[in-house]
Short mmCIF file of C-alpha atoms and ligand atoms in Angstrom, two decimals:
data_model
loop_
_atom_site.label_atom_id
_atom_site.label_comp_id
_atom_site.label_asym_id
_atom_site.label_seq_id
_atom_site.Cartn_x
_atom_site.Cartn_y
_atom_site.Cartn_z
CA UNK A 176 235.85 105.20 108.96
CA UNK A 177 232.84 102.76 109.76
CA UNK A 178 230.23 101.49 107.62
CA UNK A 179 227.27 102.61 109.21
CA UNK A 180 224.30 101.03 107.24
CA UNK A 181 223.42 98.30 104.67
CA UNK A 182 220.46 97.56 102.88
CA UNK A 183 218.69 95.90 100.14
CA UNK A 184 216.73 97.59 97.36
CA UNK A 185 214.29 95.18 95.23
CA UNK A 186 212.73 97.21 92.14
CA UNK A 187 211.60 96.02 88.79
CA UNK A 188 211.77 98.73 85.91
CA UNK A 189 210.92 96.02 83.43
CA UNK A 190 212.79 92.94 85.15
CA UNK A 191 214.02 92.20 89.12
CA UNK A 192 216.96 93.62 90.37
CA UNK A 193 218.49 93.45 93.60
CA UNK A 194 220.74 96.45 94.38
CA UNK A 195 223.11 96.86 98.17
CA UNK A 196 223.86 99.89 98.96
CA UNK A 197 226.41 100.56 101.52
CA UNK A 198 226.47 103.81 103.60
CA UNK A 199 229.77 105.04 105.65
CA UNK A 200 229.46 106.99 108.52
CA UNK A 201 230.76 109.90 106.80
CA UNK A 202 228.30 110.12 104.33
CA UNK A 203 229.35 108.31 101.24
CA UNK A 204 228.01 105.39 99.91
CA UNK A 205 228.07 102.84 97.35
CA UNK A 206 226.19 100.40 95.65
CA UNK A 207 226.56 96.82 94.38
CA UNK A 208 224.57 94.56 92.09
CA UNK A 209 223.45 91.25 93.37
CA UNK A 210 220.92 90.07 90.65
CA UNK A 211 220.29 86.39 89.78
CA UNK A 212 217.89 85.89 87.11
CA UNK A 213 214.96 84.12 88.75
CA UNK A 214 216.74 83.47 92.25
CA UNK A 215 216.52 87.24 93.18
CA UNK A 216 215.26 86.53 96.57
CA UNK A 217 217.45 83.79 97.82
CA UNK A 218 220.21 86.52 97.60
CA UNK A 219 217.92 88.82 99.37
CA UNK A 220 217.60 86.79 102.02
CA UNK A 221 221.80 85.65 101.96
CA UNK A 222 222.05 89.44 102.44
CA UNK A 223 219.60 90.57 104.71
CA UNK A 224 220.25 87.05 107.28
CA UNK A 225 224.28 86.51 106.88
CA UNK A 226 225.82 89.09 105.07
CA UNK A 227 224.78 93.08 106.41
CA UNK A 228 225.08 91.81 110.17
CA UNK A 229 228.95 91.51 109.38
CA UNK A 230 229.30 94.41 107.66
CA UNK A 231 227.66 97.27 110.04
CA UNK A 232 230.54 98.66 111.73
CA UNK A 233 233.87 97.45 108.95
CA UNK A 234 236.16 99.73 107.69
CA UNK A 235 234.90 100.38 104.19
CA UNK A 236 238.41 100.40 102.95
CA UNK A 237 239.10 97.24 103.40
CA UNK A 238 238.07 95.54 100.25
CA UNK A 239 240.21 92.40 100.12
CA UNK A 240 239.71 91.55 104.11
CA UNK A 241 235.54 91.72 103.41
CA UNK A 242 236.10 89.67 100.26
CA UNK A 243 238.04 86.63 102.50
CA UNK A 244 235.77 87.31 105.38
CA UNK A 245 232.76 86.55 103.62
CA UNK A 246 234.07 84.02 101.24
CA UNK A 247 236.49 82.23 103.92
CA UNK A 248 233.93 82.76 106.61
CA UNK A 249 231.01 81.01 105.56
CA UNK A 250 232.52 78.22 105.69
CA UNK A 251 230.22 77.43 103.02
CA UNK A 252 232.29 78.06 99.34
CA UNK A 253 231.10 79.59 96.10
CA UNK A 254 228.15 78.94 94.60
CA UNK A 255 225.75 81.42 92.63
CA UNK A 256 223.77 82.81 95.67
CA UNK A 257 226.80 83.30 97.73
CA UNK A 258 228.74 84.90 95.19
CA UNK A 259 226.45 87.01 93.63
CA UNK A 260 225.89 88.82 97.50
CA UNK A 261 229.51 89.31 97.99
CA UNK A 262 229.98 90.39 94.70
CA UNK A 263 227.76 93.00 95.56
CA UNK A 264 229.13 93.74 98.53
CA UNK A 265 232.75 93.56 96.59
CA UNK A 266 231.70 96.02 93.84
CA UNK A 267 229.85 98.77 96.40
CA UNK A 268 233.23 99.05 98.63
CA UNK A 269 235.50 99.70 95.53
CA UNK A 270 232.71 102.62 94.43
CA UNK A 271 233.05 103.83 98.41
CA UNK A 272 236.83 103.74 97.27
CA UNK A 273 236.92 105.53 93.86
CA UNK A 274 234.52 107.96 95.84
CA UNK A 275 236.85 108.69 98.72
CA UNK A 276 240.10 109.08 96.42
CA UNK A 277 238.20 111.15 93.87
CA UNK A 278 239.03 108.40 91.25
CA UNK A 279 237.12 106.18 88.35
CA UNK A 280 237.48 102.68 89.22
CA UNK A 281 239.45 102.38 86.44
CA UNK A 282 241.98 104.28 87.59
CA UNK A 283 242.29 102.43 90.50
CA UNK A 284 242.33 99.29 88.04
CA UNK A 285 245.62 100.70 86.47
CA UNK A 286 244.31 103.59 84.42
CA UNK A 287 242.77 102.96 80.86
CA UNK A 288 243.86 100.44 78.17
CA UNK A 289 241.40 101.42 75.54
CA UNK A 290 239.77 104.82 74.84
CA UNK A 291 236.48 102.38 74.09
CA UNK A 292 235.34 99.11 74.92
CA UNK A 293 233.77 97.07 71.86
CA UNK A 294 230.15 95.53 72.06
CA UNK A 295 227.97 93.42 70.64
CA UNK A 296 224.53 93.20 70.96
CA UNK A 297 221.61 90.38 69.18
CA UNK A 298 219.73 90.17 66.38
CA UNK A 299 217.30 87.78 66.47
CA UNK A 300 214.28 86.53 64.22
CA UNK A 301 211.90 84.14 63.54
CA UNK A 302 213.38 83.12 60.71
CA UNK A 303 216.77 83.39 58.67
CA UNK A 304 215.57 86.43 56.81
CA UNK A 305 214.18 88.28 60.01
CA UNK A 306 217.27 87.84 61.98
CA UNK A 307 219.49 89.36 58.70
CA UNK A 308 217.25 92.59 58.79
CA UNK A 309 217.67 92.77 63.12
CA UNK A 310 221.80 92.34 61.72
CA UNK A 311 221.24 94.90 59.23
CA UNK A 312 219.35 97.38 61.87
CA UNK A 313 222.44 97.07 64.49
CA UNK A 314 225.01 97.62 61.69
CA UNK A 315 222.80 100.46 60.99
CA UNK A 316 223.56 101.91 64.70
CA UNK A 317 226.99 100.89 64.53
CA UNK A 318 227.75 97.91 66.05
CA UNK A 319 231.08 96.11 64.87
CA UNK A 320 229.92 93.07 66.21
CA UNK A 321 226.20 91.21 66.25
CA UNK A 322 225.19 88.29 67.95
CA UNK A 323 222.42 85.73 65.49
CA UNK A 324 219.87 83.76 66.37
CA UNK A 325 216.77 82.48 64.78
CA UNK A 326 213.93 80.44 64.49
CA UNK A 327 214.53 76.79 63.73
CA UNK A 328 211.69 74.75 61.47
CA UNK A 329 210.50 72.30 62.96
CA UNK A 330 210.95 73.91 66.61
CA UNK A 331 208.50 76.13 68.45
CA UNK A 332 210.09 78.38 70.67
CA UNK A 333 214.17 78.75 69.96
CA UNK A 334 216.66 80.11 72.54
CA UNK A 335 216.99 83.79 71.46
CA UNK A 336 214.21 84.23 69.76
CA UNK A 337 210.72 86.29 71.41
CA UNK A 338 207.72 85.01 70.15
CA UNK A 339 206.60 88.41 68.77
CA UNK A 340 209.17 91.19 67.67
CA UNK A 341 209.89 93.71 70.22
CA UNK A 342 208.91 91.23 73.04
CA UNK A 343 211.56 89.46 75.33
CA UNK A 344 212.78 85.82 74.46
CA UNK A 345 212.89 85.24 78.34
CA UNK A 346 209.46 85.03 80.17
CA UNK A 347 210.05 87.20 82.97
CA UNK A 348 206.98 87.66 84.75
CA UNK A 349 205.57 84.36 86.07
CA UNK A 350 206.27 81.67 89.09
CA UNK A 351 206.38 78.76 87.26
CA UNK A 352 208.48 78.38 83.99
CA UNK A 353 207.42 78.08 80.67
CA UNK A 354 208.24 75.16 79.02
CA UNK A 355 210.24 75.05 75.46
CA UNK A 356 210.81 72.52 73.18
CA UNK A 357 213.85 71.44 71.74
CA UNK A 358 215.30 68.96 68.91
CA UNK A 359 219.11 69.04 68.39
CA UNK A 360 219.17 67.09 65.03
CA UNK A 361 217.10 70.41 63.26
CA UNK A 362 219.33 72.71 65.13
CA UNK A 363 222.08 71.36 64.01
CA UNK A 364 220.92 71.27 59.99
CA UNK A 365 219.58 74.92 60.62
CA UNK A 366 222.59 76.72 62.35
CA UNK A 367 225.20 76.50 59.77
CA UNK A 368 222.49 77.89 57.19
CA UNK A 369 222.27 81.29 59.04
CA UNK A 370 225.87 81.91 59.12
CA UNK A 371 226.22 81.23 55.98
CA UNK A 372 223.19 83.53 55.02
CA UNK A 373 224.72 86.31 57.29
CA UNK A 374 228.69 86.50 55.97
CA UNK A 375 226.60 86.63 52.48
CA UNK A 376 224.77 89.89 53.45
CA UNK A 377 227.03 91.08 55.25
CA UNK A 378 230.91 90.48 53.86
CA UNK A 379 233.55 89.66 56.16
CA UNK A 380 234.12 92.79 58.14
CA UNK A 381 231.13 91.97 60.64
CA UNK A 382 232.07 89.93 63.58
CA UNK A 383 229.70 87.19 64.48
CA UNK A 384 228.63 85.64 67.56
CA UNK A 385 226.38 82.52 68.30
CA UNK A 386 225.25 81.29 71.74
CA UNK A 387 224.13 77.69 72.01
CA UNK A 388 223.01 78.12 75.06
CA UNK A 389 224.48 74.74 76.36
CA UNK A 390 221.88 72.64 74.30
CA UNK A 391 224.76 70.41 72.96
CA UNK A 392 226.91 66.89 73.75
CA UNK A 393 230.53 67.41 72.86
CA UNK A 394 230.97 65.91 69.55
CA UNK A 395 227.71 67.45 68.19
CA UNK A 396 229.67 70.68 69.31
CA UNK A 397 232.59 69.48 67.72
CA UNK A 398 230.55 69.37 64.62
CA UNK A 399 228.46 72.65 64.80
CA UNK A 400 232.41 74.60 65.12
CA UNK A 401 233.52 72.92 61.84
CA UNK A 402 230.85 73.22 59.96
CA UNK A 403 231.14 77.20 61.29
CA UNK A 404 234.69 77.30 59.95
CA UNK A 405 233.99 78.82 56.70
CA UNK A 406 231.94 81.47 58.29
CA UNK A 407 234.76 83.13 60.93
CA UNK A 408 232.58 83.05 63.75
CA UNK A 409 234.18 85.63 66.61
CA UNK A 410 232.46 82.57 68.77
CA UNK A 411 230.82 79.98 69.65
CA UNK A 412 229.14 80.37 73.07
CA UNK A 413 227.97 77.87 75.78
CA UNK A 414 228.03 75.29 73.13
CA UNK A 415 227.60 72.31 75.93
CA UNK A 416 227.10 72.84 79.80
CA UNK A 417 230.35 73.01 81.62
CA UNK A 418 230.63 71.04 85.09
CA UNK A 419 232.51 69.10 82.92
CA UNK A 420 235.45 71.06 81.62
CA UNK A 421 237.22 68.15 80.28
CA UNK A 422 234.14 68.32 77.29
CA UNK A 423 236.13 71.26 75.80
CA UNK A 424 239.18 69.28 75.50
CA UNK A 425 236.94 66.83 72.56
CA UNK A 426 235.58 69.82 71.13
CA UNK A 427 238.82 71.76 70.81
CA UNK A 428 240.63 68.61 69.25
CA UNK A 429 238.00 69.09 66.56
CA UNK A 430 237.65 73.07 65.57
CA UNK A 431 239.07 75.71 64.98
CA UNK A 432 236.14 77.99 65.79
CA UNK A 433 236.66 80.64 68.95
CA UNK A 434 235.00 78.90 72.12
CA UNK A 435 233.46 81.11 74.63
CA UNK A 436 231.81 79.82 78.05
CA UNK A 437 230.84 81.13 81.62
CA UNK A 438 227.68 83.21 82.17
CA UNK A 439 226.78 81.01 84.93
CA UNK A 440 229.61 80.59 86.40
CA UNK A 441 230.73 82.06 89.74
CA UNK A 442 234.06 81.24 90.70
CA UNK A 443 238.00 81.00 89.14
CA UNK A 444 237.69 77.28 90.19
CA UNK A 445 234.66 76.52 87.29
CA UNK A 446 237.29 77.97 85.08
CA UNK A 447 240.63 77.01 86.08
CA UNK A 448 241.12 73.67 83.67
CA UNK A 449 239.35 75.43 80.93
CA UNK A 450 242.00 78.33 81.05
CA UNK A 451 245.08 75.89 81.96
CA UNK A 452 244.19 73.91 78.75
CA UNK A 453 243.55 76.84 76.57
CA UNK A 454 240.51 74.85 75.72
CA UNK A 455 238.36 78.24 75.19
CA UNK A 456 239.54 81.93 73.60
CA UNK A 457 236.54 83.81 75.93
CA UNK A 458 236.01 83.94 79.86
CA UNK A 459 232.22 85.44 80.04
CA UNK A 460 231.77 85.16 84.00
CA UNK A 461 230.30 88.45 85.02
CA UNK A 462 231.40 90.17 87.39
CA UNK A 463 227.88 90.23 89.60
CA UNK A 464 227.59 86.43 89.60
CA UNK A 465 231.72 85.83 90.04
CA UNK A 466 232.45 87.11 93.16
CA UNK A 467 232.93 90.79 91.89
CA UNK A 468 235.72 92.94 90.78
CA UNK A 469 238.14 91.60 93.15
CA UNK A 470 237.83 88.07 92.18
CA UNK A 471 237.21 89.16 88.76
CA UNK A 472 240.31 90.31 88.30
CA UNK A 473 241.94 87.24 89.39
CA UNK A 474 240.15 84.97 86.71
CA UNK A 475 241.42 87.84 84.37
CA UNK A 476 245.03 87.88 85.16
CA UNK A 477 244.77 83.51 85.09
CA UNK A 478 243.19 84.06 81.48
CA UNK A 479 245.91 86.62 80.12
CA UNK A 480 248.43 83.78 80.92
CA UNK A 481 246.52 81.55 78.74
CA UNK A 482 245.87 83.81 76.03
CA UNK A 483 242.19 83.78 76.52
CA UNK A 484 240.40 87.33 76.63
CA UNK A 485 237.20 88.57 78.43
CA UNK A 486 234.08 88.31 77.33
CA UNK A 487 231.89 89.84 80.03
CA UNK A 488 228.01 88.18 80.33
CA UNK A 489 226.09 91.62 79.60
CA UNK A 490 222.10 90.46 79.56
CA UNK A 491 219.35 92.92 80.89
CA UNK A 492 219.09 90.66 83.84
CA UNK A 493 222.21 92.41 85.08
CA UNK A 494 221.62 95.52 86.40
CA UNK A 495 223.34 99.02 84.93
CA UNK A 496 225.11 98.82 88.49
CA UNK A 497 226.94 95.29 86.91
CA UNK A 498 227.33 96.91 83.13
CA UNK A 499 228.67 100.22 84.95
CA UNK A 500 231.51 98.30 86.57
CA UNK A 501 232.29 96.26 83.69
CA UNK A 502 232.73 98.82 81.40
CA UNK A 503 235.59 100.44 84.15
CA UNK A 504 237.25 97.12 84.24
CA UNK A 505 236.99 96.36 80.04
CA UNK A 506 238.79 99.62 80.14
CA UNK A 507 241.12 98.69 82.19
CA UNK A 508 242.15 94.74 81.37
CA UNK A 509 245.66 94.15 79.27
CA UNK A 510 243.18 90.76 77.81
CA UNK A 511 239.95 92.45 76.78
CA UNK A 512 237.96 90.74 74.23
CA UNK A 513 234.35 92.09 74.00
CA UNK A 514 231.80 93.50 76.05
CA UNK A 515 227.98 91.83 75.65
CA UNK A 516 225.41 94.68 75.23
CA UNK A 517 221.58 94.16 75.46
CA UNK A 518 220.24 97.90 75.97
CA UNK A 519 217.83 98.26 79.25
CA UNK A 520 214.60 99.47 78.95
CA UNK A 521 214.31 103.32 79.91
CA UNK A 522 212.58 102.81 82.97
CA UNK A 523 215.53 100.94 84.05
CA UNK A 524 217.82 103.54 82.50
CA UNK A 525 215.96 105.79 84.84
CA UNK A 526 215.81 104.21 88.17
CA UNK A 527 219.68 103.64 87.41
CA UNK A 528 221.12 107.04 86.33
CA UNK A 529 225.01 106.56 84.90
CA UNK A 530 227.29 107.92 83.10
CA UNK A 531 229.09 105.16 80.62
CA UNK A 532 227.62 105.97 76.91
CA UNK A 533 226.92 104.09 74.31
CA UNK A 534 228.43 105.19 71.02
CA UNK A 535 229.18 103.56 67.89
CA UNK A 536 228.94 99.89 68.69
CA UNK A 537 231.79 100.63 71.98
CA UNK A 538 230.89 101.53 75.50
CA UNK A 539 233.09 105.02 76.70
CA UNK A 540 233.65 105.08 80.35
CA UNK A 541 232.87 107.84 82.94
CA UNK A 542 235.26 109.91 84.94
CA UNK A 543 232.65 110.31 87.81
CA UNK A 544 234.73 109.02 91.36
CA UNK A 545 233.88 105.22 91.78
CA UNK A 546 232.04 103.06 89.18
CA UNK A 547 229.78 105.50 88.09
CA UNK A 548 226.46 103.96 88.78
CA UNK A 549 223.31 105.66 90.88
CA UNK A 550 220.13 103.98 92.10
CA UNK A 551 216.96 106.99 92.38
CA UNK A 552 215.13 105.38 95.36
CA UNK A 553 212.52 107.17 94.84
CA UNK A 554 212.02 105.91 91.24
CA UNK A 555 213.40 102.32 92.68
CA UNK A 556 210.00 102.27 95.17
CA UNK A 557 207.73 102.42 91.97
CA UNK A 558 208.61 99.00 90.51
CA UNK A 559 207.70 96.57 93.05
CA UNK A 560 209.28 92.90 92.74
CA UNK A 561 207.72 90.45 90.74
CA UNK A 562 208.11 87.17 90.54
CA UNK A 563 209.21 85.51 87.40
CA UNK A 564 211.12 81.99 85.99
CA UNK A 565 213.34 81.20 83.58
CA UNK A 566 212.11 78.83 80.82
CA UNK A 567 213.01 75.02 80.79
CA UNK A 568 213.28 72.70 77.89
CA UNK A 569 212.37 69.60 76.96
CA UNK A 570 212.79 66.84 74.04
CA UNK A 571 209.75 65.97 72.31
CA UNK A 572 209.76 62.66 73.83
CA UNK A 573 209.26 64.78 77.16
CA UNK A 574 212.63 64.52 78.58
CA UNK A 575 213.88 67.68 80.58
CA UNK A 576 216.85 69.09 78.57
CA UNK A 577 219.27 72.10 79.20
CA UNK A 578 217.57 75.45 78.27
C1 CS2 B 677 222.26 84.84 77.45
C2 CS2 B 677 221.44 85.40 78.57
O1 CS2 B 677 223.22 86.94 77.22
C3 CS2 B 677 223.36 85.76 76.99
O2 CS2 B 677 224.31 85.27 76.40
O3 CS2 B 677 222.73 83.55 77.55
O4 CS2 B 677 220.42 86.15 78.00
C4 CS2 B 677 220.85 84.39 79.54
O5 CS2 B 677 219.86 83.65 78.90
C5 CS2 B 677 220.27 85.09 80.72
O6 CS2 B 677 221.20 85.96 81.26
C6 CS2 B 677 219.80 84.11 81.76
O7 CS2 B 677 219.62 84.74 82.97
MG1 MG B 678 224.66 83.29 76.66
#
């Protein structure tokens, strides 16, 4: 068996996302996700220019020889572009698999080790008291498990937090990002106020989750996760940037409170010391911007050791071809934590049929062969690409800060 064709699709049901699909020459196909949030095209490009030419004529099957090929043969390690494209290359040749056994990927995994995978998704507000009724409203539909955010005083536009209600908190359809503002000494007063404000509404049962978004030094992290203690966060997420993973080490010396980091990172090397160390309790690589399933599960079976659990990045900016796969593997992995869940628009829902469900706050996976994600082309062809940024942030002195 050959693969006989490769190819790109760019469509935007509501945000970018960049979808391979891989066709054998006996008919079956598969498809991977290779989004990155405002870099879509650079992976288009690492595709289209390195990546298809070496793949027209492989043997499908041969997942873990592609993975070295592309990773050992560029020459040219890691990074987000690269590993985001063979990710998606990665993830489409294990559906191709599932397909041609006539088995779920997570049954090729090892077969299940949940009947559901747990979720959480975010409330968010503009203020302390809007964010507790977006809590209430998930608890409502019921999630076990919410992630808060809300508006600070003081600041304009917080991480987490859209403008209006119903809108997104991320810009996502200009070329040039919008600029935020940002003042650590507020945040700091302000965060342990909603926790405490949310454990009051809603009792202990709920588990919480806060993302910093990496706006923090060390020891004001250290602070923020003791004066959380009280409050039993699940965790604290991306509390300081991580090229440094020696920060956690300061941080952990200090609190007791859950540490979870990775959304943006793309290898088992950004993790390694972080693991070793047991300086975190959450891994949240995903598996589109890590590498994909195959290297995924490597940075799993490290963590287990370690006795730190998965926490898989699940934004909108990753397609349902990303949140399909995850949910196989979450059923699957011995060290499952959680599973992020930030619903996708219909349209998106649409040009992506699947067949994972949502039901009461957990993710159920599908038995379809392979990972159990679609793209309608036709549907794909309607959303043309368009360009859009991330935010940045700055200090009100003007200083460019971590958004
Ligand atoms: C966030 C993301 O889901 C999260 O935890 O940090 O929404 C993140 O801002 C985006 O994925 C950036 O692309
Ligand atoms: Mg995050």
């Amino acid at each position: 068996m050959k693969i006989k064709d490769a190819y790109v699709i760019v469509t935007s049901p509501g945000r970018n996302f960049v979808t391979l699909k891989i066709v054998t020459d006996e008919g079956v196909h598969g498809i991977g996700d290779a989004t990155l949030n405002g870099r879509e095209m650079a992976v288009v490009a690492y595709l289209e220019e390195h990546v298809i030419p070496a793949l027209v004529g492989r043997d499908p099957q041969r997942i873990e020889d592609t993975w070295q090929y592309l990773y050992r043969g560029a020459y040219w390690r890691r990074g987000p572009v690269t590993m985001s494209a063979i990710a998606a290359v990665d993830m489409a040749l294990w559906d191709i698999k599932g397909k041609l056994a006539g088995l779920p990927l997570y049954q090729l995994l090892g077969g299940k080790s949940r009947e559901r995978v747990m979720t959480y998704s975010h409330a968010t507000g503009s203020d302390i008291a809007a964010c507790l009724d977006e809590v209430a409203r998930h608890v409502e539909q019921g999630y076990r498990a919410v992630r808060v955010q809300s508006g600070i005083p003081g600041i304009q536009s917080t991480y987490g937090v859209a403008k209006r209600p119903g809108e997104r908190y991320e810009p996502a359809d200009a070329k040039l990002p919008a600029e935020h503002d940002w003042n650590t000494a507020r945040y700091l007063n302000h965060a342990p106020k909603l926790f405490a404000a949310v454990r009051e509404r809603f009792g202990d049962d709920l588990h919480v989750l806060h993302d910093v978004h990496h706006r923090l030094t060390p020891i004001e992290a250290a602070r923020l996760g003791k004066e959380a203690e009280p409050y039993k966060l699940f965790w604290l997420e991306d509390c300081v940037p991580a090229e440094n993973q020696q920060s956690f080490k300061l941080i952990r010396q200090h609190t007791t409170t859950p540490l979870a980091v990775g959304e943006v990172f793309n290898s088992i090397h950004d993790c390694r010391e972080l693991i070793e160390n047991q300086w975190i309790d959450y891994i949240r690589a995903s598996l589109t911007h890590a590498g994909g399933i195959t290297a995924m599960r490597r940075i799993a079976d490290l963590a287990g050791l370690y006795h730190v659990r998965t926490g898989f990045h699940g934004p909108t900016d990753l397609s349902p071809v990303c949140l399909g796969a995850a949910v196989h593997f979450d059923t699957w992995v011995p060290n499952f934590g959680i599973q992020e869940h930030m619903p996708h628009e219909t349209r998106t829902d649409e040009v992506f049929p699947h067949d994972y469900r949502f039901e009461d706050g957990h993710f159920i996976v599908g038995e379809t062969p392979g990972h159990g994600v679609d793209i309608d082309e036709k549907a794909a062809a309607r959303f043309p690409y368009q360009p859009a940024s991330l935010p940045v942030n700055r200090l009100e002195d003007g200083t460019l800060w971590h958004w």
